[in-house]
Short mmCIF file of C-alpha atoms in Angstrom, two decimals:
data_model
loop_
_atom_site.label_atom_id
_atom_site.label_comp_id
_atom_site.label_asym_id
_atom_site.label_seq_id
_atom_site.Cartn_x
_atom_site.Cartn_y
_atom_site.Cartn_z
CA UNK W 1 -13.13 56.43 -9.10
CA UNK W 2 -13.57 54.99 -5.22
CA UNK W 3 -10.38 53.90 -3.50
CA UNK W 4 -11.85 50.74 -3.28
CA UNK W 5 -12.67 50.13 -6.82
CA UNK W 6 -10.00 47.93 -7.75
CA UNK W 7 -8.71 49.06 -10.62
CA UNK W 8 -7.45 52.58 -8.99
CA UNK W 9 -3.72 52.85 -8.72
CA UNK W 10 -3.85 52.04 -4.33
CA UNK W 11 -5.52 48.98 -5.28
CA UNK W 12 -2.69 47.92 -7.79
CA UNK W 13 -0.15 48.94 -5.26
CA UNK W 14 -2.16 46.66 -2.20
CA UNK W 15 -2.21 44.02 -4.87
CA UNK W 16 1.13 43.58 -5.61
CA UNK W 17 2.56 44.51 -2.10
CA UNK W 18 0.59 41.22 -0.89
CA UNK W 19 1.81 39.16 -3.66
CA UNK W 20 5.12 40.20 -3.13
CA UNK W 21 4.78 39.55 0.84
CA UNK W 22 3.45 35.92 -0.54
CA UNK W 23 6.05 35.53 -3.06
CA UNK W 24 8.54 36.08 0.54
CA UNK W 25 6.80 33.96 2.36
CA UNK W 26 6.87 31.26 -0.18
CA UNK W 27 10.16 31.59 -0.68
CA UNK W 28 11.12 31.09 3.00
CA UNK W 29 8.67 28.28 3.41
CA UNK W 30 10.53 26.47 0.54
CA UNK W 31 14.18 27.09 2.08
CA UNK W 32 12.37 25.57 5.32
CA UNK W 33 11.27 22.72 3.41
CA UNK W 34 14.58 21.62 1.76
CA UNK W 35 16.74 22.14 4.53
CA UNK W 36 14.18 20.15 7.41
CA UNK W 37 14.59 16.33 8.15
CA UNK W 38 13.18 13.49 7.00
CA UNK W 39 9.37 13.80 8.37
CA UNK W 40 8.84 11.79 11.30
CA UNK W 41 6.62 8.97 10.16
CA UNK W 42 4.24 5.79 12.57
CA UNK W 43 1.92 6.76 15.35
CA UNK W 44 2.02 3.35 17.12
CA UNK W 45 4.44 1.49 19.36
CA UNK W 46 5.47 -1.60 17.58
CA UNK W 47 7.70 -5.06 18.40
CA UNK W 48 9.34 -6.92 15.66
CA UNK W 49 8.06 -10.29 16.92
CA UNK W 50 10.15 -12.66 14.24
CA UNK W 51 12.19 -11.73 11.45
CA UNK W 52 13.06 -14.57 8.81
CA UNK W 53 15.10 -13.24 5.55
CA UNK W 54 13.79 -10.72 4.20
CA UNK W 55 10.70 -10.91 6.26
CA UNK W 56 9.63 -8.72 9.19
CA UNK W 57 7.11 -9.69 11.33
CA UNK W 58 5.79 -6.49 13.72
CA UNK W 59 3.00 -6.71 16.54
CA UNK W 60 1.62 -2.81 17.24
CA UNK W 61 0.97 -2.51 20.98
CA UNK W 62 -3.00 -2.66 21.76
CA UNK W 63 -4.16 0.70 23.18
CA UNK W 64 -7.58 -0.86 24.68
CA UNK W 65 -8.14 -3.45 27.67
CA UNK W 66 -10.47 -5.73 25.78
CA UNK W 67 -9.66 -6.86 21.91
CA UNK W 68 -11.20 -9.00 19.50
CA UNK W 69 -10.47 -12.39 19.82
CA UNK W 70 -8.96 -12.92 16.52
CA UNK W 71 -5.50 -10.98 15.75
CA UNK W 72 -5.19 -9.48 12.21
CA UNK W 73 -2.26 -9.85 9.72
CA UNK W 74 -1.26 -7.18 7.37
CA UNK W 75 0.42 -8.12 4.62
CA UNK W 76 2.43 -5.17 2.89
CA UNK W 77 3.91 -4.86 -1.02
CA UNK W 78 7.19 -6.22 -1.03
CA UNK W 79 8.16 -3.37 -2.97
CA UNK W 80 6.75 -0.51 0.00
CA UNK W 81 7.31 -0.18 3.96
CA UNK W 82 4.93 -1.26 5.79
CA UNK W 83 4.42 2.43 8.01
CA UNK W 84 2.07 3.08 5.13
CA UNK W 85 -0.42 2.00 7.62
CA UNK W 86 0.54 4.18 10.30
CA UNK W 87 1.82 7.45 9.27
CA UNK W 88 1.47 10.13 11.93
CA UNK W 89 -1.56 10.47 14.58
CA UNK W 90 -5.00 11.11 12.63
CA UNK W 91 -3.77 9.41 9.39
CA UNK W 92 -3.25 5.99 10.37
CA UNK W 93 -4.76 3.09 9.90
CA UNK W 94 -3.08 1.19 12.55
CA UNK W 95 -4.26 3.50 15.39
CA UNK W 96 -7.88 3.57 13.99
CA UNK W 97 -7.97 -0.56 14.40
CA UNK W 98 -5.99 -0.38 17.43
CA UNK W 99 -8.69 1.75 19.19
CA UNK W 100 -11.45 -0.21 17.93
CA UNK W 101 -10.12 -3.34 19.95
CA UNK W 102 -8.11 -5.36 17.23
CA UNK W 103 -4.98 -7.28 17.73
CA UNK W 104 -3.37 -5.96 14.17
CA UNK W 105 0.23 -7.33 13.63
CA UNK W 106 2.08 -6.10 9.97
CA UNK W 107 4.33 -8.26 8.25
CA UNK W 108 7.04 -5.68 6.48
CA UNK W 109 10.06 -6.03 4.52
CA UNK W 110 13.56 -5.41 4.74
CA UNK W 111 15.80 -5.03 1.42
CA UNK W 112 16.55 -8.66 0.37
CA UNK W 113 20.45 -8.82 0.11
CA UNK W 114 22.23 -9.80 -2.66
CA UNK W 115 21.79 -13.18 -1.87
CA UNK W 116 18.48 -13.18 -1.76
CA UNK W 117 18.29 -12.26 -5.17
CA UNK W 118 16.73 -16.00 -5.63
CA UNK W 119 13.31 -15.42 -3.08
CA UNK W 120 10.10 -16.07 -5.73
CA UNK W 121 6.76 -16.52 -5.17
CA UNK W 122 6.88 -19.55 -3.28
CA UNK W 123 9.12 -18.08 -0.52
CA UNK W 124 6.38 -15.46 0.43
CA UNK W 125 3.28 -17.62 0.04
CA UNK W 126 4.60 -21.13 1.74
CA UNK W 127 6.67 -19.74 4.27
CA UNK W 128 7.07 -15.87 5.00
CA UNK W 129 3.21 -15.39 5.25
CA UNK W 130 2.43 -19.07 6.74
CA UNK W 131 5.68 -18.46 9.23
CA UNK W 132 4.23 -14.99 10.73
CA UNK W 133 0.51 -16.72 10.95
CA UNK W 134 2.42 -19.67 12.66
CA UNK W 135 3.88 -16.87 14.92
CA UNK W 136 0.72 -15.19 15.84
CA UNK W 137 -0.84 -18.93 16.88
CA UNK W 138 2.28 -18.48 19.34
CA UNK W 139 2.18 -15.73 20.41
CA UNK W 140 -1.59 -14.75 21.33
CA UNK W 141 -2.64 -18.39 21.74
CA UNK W 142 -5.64 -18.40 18.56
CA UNK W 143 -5.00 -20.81 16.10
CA UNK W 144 -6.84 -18.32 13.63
CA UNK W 145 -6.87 -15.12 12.17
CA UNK W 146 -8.06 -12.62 9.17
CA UNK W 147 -5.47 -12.12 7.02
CA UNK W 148 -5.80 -8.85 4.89
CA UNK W 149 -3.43 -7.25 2.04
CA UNK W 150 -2.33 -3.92 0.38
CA UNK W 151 -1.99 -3.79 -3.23
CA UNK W 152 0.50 -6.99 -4.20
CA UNK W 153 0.53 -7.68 -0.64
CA UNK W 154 -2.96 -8.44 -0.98
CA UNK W 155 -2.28 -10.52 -4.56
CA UNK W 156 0.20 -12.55 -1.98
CA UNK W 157 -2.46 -13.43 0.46
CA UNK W 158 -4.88 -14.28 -1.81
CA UNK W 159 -2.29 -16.90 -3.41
CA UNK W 160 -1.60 -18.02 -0.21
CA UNK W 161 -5.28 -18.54 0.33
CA UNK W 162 -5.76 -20.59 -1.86
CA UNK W 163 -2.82 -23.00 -1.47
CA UNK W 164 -3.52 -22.91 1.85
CA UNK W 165 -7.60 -23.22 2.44
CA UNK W 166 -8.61 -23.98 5.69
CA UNK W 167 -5.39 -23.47 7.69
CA UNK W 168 -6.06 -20.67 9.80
CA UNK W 169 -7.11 -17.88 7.92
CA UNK W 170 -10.51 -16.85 9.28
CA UNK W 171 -11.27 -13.48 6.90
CA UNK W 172 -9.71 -11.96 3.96
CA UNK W 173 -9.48 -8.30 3.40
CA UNK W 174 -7.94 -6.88 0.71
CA UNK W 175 -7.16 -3.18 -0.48
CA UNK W 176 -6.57 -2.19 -3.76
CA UNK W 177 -5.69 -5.98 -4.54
CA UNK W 178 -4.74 -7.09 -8.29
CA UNK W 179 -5.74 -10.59 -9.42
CA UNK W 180 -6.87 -10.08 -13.16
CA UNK W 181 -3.60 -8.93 -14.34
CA UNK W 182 -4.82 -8.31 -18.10
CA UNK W 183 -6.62 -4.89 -16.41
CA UNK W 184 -3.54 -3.57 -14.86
CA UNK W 185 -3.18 -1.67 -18.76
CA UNK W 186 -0.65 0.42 -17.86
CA UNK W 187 1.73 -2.07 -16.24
CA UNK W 188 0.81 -4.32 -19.14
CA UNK W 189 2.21 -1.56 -21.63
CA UNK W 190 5.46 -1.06 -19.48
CA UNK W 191 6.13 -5.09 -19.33
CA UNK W 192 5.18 -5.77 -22.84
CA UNK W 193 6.44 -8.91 -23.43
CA UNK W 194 8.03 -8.16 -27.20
CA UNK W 195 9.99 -5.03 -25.99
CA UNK W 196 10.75 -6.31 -22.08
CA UNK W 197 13.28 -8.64 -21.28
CA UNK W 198 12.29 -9.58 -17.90
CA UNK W 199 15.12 -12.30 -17.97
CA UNK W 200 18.16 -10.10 -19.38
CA UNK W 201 17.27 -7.56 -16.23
CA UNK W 202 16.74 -10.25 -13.66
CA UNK W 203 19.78 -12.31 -14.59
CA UNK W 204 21.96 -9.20 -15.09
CA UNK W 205 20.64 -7.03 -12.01
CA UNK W 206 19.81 -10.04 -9.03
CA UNK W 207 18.15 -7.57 -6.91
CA UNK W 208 15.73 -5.38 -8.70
CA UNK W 209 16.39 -1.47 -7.88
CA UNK W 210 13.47 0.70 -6.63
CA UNK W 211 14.48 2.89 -10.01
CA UNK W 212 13.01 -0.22 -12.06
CA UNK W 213 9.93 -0.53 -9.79
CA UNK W 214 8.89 3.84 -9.45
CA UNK W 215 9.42 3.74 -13.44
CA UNK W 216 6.33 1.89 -13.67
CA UNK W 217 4.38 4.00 -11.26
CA UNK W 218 5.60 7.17 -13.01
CA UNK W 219 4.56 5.66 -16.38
CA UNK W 220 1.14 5.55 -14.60
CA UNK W 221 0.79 9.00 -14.43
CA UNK W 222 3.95 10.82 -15.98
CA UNK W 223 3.18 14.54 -14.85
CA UNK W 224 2.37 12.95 -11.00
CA UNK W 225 5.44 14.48 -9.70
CA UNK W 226 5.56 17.80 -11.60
CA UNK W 227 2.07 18.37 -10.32
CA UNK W 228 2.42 17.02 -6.95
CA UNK W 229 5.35 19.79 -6.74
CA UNK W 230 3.45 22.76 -7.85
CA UNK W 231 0.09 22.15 -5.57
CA UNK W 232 2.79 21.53 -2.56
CA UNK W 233 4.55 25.47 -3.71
CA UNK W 234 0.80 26.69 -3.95
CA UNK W 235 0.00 25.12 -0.80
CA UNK W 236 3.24 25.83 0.84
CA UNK W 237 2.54 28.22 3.87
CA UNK W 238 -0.29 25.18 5.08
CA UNK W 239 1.92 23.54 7.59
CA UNK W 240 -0.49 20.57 7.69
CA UNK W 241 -0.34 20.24 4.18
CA UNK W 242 3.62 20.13 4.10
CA UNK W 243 3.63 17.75 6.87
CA UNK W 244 1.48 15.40 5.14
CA UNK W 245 2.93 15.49 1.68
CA UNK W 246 6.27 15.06 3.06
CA UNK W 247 4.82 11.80 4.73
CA UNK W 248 3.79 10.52 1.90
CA UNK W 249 6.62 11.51 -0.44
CA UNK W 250 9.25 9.97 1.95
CA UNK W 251 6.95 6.35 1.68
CA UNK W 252 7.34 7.06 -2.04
CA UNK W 253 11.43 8.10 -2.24
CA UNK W 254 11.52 4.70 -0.09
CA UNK W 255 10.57 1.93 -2.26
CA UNK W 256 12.12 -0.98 -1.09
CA UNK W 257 13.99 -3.46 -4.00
CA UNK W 258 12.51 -6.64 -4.72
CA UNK W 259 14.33 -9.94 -5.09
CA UNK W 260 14.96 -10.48 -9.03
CA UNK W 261 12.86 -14.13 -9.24
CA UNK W 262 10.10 -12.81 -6.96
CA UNK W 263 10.30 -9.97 -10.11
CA UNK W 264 10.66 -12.49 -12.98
CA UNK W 265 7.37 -14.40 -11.29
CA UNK W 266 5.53 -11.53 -10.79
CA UNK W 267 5.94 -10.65 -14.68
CA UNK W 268 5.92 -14.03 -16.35
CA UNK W 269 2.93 -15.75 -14.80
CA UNK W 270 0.74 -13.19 -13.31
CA UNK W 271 1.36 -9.76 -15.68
CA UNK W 272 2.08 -12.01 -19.17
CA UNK W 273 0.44 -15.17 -18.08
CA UNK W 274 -2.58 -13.76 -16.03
CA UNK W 275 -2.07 -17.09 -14.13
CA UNK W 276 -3.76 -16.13 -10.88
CA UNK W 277 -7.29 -15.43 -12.63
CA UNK W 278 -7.21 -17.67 -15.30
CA UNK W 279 -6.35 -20.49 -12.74
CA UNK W 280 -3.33 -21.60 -14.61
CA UNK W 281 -0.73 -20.67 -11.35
CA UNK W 282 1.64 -23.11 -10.09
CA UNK W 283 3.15 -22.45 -6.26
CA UNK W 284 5.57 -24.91 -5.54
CA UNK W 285 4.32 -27.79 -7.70
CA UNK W 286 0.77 -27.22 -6.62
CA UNK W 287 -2.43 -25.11 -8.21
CA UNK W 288 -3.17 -21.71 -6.60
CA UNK W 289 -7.00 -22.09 -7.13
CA UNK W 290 -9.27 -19.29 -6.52
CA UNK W 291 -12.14 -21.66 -6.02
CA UNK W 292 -10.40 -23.07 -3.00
CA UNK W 293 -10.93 -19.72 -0.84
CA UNK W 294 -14.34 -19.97 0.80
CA UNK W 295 -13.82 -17.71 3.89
CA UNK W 296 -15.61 -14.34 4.66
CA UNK W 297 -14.09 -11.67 2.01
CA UNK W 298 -13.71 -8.29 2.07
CA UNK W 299 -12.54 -6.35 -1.41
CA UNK W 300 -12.17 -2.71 -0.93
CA UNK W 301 -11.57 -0.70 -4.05
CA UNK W 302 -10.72 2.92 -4.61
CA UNK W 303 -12.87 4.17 -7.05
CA UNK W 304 -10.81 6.78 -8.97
CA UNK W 305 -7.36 3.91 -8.74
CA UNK W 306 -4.90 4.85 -11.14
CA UNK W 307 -2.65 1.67 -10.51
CA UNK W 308 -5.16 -1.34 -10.02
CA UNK W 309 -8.51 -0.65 -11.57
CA UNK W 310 -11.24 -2.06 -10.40
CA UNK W 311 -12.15 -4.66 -13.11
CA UNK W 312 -8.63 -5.95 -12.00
CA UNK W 313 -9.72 -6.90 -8.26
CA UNK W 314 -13.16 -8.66 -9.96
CA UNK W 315 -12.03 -12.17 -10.06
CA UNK W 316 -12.49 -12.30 -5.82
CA UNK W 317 -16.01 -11.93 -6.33
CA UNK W 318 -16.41 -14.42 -9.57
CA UNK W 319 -13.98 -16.96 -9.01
CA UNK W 320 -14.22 -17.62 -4.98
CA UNK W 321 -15.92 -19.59 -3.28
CA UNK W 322 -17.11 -17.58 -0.22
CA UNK W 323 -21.11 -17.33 0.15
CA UNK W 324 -20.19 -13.87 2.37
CA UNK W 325 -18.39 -11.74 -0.20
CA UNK W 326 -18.62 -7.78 0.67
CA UNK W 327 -17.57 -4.74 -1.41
CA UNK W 328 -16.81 -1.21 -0.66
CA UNK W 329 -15.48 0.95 -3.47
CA UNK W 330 -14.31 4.22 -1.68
CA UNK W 331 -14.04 7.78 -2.75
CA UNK W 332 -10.12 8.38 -3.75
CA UNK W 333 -7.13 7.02 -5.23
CA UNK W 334 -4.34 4.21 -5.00
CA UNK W 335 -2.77 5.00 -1.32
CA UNK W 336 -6.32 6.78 0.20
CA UNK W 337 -7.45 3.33 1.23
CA UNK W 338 -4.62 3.10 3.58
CA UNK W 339 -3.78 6.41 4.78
CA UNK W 340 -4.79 10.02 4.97
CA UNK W 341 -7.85 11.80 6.90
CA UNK W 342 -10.39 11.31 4.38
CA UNK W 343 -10.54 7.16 5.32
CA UNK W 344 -10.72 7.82 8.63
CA UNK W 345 -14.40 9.65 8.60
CA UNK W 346 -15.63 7.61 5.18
CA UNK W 347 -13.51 4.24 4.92
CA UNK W 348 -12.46 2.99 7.92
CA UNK W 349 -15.71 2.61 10.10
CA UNK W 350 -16.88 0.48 7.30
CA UNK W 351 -13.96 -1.85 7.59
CA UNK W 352 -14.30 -1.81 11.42
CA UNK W 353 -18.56 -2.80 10.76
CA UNK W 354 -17.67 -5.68 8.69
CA UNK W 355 -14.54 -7.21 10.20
CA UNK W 356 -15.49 -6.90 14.53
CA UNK W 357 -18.70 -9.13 13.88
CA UNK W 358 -16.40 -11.65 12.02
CA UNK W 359 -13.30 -10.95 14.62
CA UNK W 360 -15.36 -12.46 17.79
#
């Protein structure tokens, strides 16, 4: 038998010398990884520009002598930090915009206090978006701008589009955006009216913990984290790969409470109620109508979504009004829209095509 055949008995031993060596190596790449820092996280110098409440309005630095005329506003979850949209150089979605010219400003949350326990719906549609839009006008001088949203961030500037048609939002563009809450199957399970008190919590709790809110998401997919932790051991001499997966993992560990009647909306009239799509939503004594948003949209949808499916983000196309209604359903999952490599060769130029003609 050849030494090289590998069954002999020096194969065996080079076998197991190098798995040993890798099992080492492993070993002391884990010890690394438990005993680092919290990964540094945003690429982008940033100014909070106005804070109201729980509301933080941030303006990212432009990087680029001549930008689009009209600023953007990007509205995050309430339940996530904003730096989702600028994790480290290369993954962010901030830099990517900032370098093609645009003026992008994030409106971010801090944890609402205890007695803010009472902010609903109203509070973020009527005055923490409007507020920060009022802000921009201030600040760069243009009495318009494209609003665009992340996941409920995005079901929160829709709603505010349509209260608010015609007063100063030039473009929407959404990611991963929820309107047509009967699709969100999971979620619908998890809040099931007969079996979910959403009042007992609220009433007893005020502020909603993140532990309420990363329930759901584990629900989603209950062997996500489990899995997530054996590709990162697999994976764990790739320094890039560390680095990014403990990016994204400390945006996960840091969900962000939410007030408890922003919660008790949320669940009532847009999970139970489907409100928002069936055009049944009341904001403050007035209709939230769908048909009232005629502006330029943009509805970007991740095609293999485990959180908002795609049938969910359909009522943007069927129940607007805009004659210039554009979809792009990317490669990828739930946070890919926002962040990560991939978007920056596939997604993002896309974005950039459709919003700088509509930016000038």
């Amino acid at each position: 038998m050849a030494e090289s055949d590998p069954l002999s008995p020096e194969a065996v031993a080079e076998r197991v010398r190098r798995e040993v060596d890798r099992a080492l190596k492993r070993n002391i790449k884990g010890l690394e990884f438990l005993a680092a820092p919290r990964q540094e996280v945003g690429a982008m110098e940033k100014e909070l520009v106005h804070r109201e409440g729980t509301a933080l309005l941030y303006r990212y630095r432009p990087v680029v002598d001549e930008i689009y005329r009209l600023p953007l506003l990007i509205v995050s979850p309430p339940s996530n930090k904003g730096y989702i949209f600028d994790l480290a150089p290369g993954q962010s979605m901030v830099e990517y915009l900032l370098n093609r010219g645009y003026d992008v400003f994030n409106l971010d949350w801090a944890p609402p206090r205890r007695d803010e326990a009472h902010l609903g719906l109203a509070d973020y549609v009527d005055r923490f978006i409007p507020d920060s839009l009022a802000k921009i006008a201030e600040i760069t001088g243009e009495e318009e701008a494209s609003l665009a949203g992340y996941c409920m961030g995005g079901t929160l500037a829709t709603i505010h589009a349509a209260l608010h048609a015609g007063n100063g939002v030039r473009n929407l563009v959404l990611f991963a955006t929820p309107v047509d809450f009967t699709h969100m199957h999971l979620f619908q399970k998890w809040s099931d009216k007969r079996h979910f008190d959403v009042d007992e919590v609220v009433d007893k709790l005020g502020v909603i913990p993140p532990e309420i809110m990363l329930g759901a998401f584990d629900l989603a997919r209950p062997a996500n984290r489990t899995a997530g932790r054996m590709h990162l051991w697999t994976n764990m001499w790739n320094d890039e790969f560390v680095r990014s997966y403990r990016m994204f993992d400390r945006w996960a560990a840091e969900t962000l409470p939410v007030p408890g009647e922003y919660f008790r909306e949320q669940i009532k009239h847009l999970m139970w109620d489907n409100a928002l799509a069936s055009g049944t939503l009341e904001v403050g004594g007035r209709k939230a109508d769908l048909a009232n948003i005629a502006v330029p949209i943009l509805n970007v949808v991740a095609q293999h979504d485990h959180i908002v499916s795609h049938e969910a983000t359909q009522p943007l196309k069927l129940l607007t009004s805009s004659d210039d209604y554009e979809e792009i359903v990317s490669k990828g999952g739930h946070v890919s829209l926002v962040a990560g490599p991939s978007a920056l060769k596939r997604l993002w130029p896309l974005i950039d095509g459709w919003l700088g003609k509509r930016s000038v």
